[in-house]
């Protein structure tokens, strides 16, 4: 389904505002201890740790790190190649599955937990008065690709990126 520019503009493209939408949202039971890292690559990576450590609600903390330094413990990592890629995906101007298949979006760790974030994402949008647009812009398509073993670009059977040590 195509997205209108007005709808795209309503979704925050600023990473801090986008990930901030999740802060304080209730954690589903199946994500009660989940930890996710979202990284936007540059010389100093912008990162957000989204965690359900207390089992009640998500907390979102921003941190920066120089390339090569360790990332906090997490169940899954979503890594955007550039800020522009993040902005296009956040505003639904680029499909996540296409970004993944072209190497602009990398995912490692538990795909099953990442897929369970979809209802949380929809709730975050609903709280801002934005209706989630049905599309194939979800992590399920990437998950199916990895489960079939179609991705030969350095992701092992467990979904971990084995090229640069960023796997969970």
CSV table of C-alpha atoms in Angstrom, one decimal:
chain,number,residue,atom,x,y,z
A,1,UNK,CA,0.0,0.0,0.0
A,2,UNK,CA,1.5,3.4,-1.0
A,3,UNK,CA,1.9,5.9,1.7
A,4,UNK,CA,0.8,9.5,1.2
A,5,UNK,CA,3.4,12.3,1.9
A,6,UNK,CA,1.1,13.6,4.7
A,7,UNK,CA,1.2,10.3,6.5
A,8,UNK,CA,5.0,10.0,6.0
A,9,UNK,CA,5.5,13.4,7.5
A,10,UNK,CA,3.6,12.4,10.6
A,11,UNK,CA,6.0,9.7,11.5
A,12,UNK,CA,9.1,11.2,13.1
A,13,UNK,CA,12.2,10.8,11.0
A,14,UNK,CA,14.5,12.1,13.8
A,15,UNK,CA,16.0,9.0,15.4
A,16,UNK,CA,15.7,10.4,19.0
A,17,UNK,CA,12.0,11.2,18.5
A,18,UNK,CA,11.3,7.9,16.6
A,19,UNK,CA,12.8,5.6,19.3
A,20,UNK,CA,11.5,7.9,22.0
A,21,UNK,CA,7.9,6.8,20.9
A,22,UNK,CA,8.6,3.4,22.6
A,23,UNK,CA,9.7,4.8,25.9
A,24,UNK,CA,7.2,3.9,28.6
A,25,UNK,CA,5.1,1.6,26.4
A,26,UNK,CA,4.0,-1.6,28.1
A,27,UNK,CA,6.1,-4.7,27.4
A,28,UNK,CA,4.2,-7.7,26.1
A,29,UNK,CA,4.8,-10.8,28.3
A,30,UNK,CA,6.8,-12.5,25.5
A,31,UNK,CA,9.2,-9.5,25.5
A,32,UNK,CA,9.4,-9.1,29.3
A,33,UNK,CA,13.3,-9.3,29.4
A,34,UNK,CA,14.1,-8.4,25.8
A,35,UNK,CA,16.9,-6.0,24.9
A,36,UNK,CA,17.3,-4.5,21.4
A,37,UNK,CA,20.0,-2.2,20.0
A,38,UNK,CA,19.2,0.1,17.0
A,39,UNK,CA,22.4,1.5,15.4
A,40,UNK,CA,22.8,4.2,12.7
A,41,UNK,CA,26.2,4.0,11.2
A,42,UNK,CA,28.6,6.9,10.9
A,43,UNK,CA,32.0,7.8,12.3
A,44,UNK,CA,30.5,7.8,15.8
A,45,UNK,CA,27.5,5.5,15.7
A,46,UNK,CA,24.2,6.7,17.1
A,47,UNK,CA,22.6,3.9,19.1
A,48,UNK,CA,19.5,3.3,21.1
A,49,UNK,CA,19.0,0.6,23.6
A,50,UNK,CA,15.4,-0.4,23.9
A,51,UNK,CA,14.9,-2.7,26.9
A,52,UNK,CA,12.1,-4.3,28.9
A,53,UNK,CA,14.3,-4.9,31.9
A,54,UNK,CA,11.6,-4.3,34.5
A,55,UNK,CA,9.1,-6.5,32.7
A,56,UNK,CA,6.5,-3.7,32.8
A,57,UNK,CA,7.5,-1.1,30.2
A,58,UNK,CA,10.1,-0.3,27.6
A,59,UNK,CA,12.9,2.1,28.5
A,60,UNK,CA,14.9,3.7,25.6
A,61,UNK,CA,18.4,5.1,26.2
A,62,UNK,CA,20.5,6.8,23.6
A,63,UNK,CA,24.2,6.3,23.5
A,64,UNK,CA,27.1,6.9,21.1
A,65,UNK,CA,30.1,4.7,20.5
A,66,UNK,CA,33.1,4.8,18.3
A,67,UNK,CA,33.2,2.1,15.6
A,68,UNK,CA,34.6,-1.1,16.9
A,69,UNK,CA,33.7,-0.6,20.6
A,70,UNK,CA,31.4,-3.2,22.2
A,71,UNK,CA,27.7,-2.9,22.2
A,72,UNK,CA,25.7,-3.6,25.4
A,73,UNK,CA,24.2,-7.1,25.8
A,74,UNK,CA,21.1,-7.5,23.6
A,75,UNK,CA,18.9,-10.0,22.1
A,76,UNK,CA,18.9,-8.4,18.6
A,77,UNK,CA,20.5,-5.6,16.7
A,78,UNK,CA,19.1,-3.6,13.8
A,79,UNK,CA,21.8,-1.6,12.0
A,80,UNK,CA,21.0,1.1,9.5
A,81,UNK,CA,23.8,1.9,7.0
A,82,UNK,CA,23.3,5.7,7.1
A,83,UNK,CA,21.0,8.3,8.7
A,84,UNK,CA,19.3,8.7,5.3
A,85,UNK,CA,18.4,5.0,5.2
A,86,UNK,CA,16.9,5.3,8.7
A,87,UNK,CA,14.9,8.4,7.8
A,88,UNK,CA,13.5,6.7,4.6
A,89,UNK,CA,12.5,3.5,6.5
A,90,UNK,CA,11.0,5.5,9.5
A,91,UNK,CA,8.8,7.5,7.1
A,92,UNK,CA,7.9,4.4,5.0
A,93,UNK,CA,9.7,5.8,1.9
A,94,UNK,CA,11.9,2.7,1.8
A,95,UNK,CA,10.8,-0.8,2.5
A,96,UNK,CA,12.7,-2.6,5.2
A,97,UNK,CA,12.8,-5.8,3.2
A,98,UNK,CA,14.4,-4.0,0.2
A,99,UNK,CA,16.9,-2.2,2.5
A,100,UNK,CA,17.8,-5.5,4.0
A,101,UNK,CA,18.3,-7.3,0.7
A,102,UNK,CA,20.4,-4.5,-0.6
A,103,UNK,CA,22.7,-4.3,2.5
A,104,UNK,CA,21.4,-1.0,3.7
A,105,UNK,CA,19.8,-2.6,6.8
A,106,UNK,CA,21.5,-5.4,8.8
A,107,UNK,CA,19.8,-7.5,11.4
A,108,UNK,CA,21.5,-9.9,13.9
A,109,UNK,CA,20.2,-11.8,16.9
A,110,UNK,CA,16.7,-13.1,17.5
A,111,UNK,CA,14.5,-12.5,14.6
A,112,UNK,CA,11.5,-14.0,16.5
A,113,UNK,CA,11.8,-11.3,19.2
A,114,UNK,CA,12.2,-8.5,16.6
A,115,UNK,CA,9.0,-9.7,14.9
A,116,UNK,CA,7.2,-9.4,18.2
A,117,UNK,CA,8.0,-5.7,18.3
A,118,UNK,CA,5.5,-5.1,15.4
A,119,UNK,CA,2.4,-4.6,17.7
A,120,UNK,CA,4.5,-2.4,20.0
A,121,UNK,CA,5.5,-0.2,17.0
A,122,UNK,CA,1.8,0.0,15.9
A,123,UNK,CA,0.9,1.1,19.5
A,124,UNK,CA,3.6,3.8,19.5
A,125,UNK,CA,2.2,5.1,16.2
A,126,UNK,CA,-1.4,5.0,17.5
A,127,UNK,CA,-0.5,7.0,20.6
A,128,UNK,CA,0.7,9.7,18.2
A,129,UNK,CA,-2.6,9.5,16.2
A,130,UNK,CA,-0.9,7.8,13.2
A,131,UNK,CA,-2.5,4.7,11.7
A,132,UNK,CA,0.0,2.0,10.9
A,133,UNK,CA,0.1,1.4,7.1
A,134,UNK,CA,-0.2,-2.2,6.1
A,135,UNK,CA,2.8,-3.2,4.0
A,136,UNK,CA,5.6,-5.7,3.7
A,137,UNK,CA,7.8,-3.2,5.7
A,138,UNK,CA,8.3,-5.6,8.5
A,139,UNK,CA,11.0,-7.9,9.8
A,140,UNK,CA,9.0,-11.0,9.0
A,141,UNK,CA,10.1,-11.0,5.4
A,142,UNK,CA,13.7,-10.8,6.5
A,143,UNK,CA,13.1,-13.6,9.0
A,144,UNK,CA,11.7,-15.9,6.3
A,145,UNK,CA,14.7,-15.2,4.1
A,146,UNK,CA,17.1,-16.1,6.9
A,147,UNK,CA,15.2,-19.2,7.9
A,148,UNK,CA,15.4,-20.5,4.3
A,149,UNK,CA,19.1,-19.8,4.3
A,150,UNK,CA,18.8,-17.5,1.3
A,151,UNK,CA,21.0,-14.8,2.8
A,152,UNK,CA,24.7,-15.6,2.2
A,153,UNK,CA,26.0,-12.2,3.1
A,154,UNK,CA,27.6,-13.3,6.4
A,155,UNK,CA,24.6,-14.2,8.6
A,156,UNK,CA,24.8,-17.6,10.3
A,157,UNK,CA,21.9,-20.0,11.0
A,158,UNK,CA,21.1,-18.4,14.3
A,159,UNK,CA,20.7,-15.0,12.7
A,160,UNK,CA,24.1,-13.6,13.9
A,161,UNK,CA,26.2,-11.5,11.7
A,162,UNK,CA,29.5,-13.3,11.6
A,163,UNK,CA,31.4,-10.7,9.5
A,164,UNK,CA,32.2,-8.0,12.1
A,165,UNK,CA,31.4,-9.5,15.5
A,166,UNK,CA,28.1,-7.6,16.0
A,167,UNK,CA,26.0,-10.7,16.4
A,168,UNK,CA,24.3,-11.4,19.7
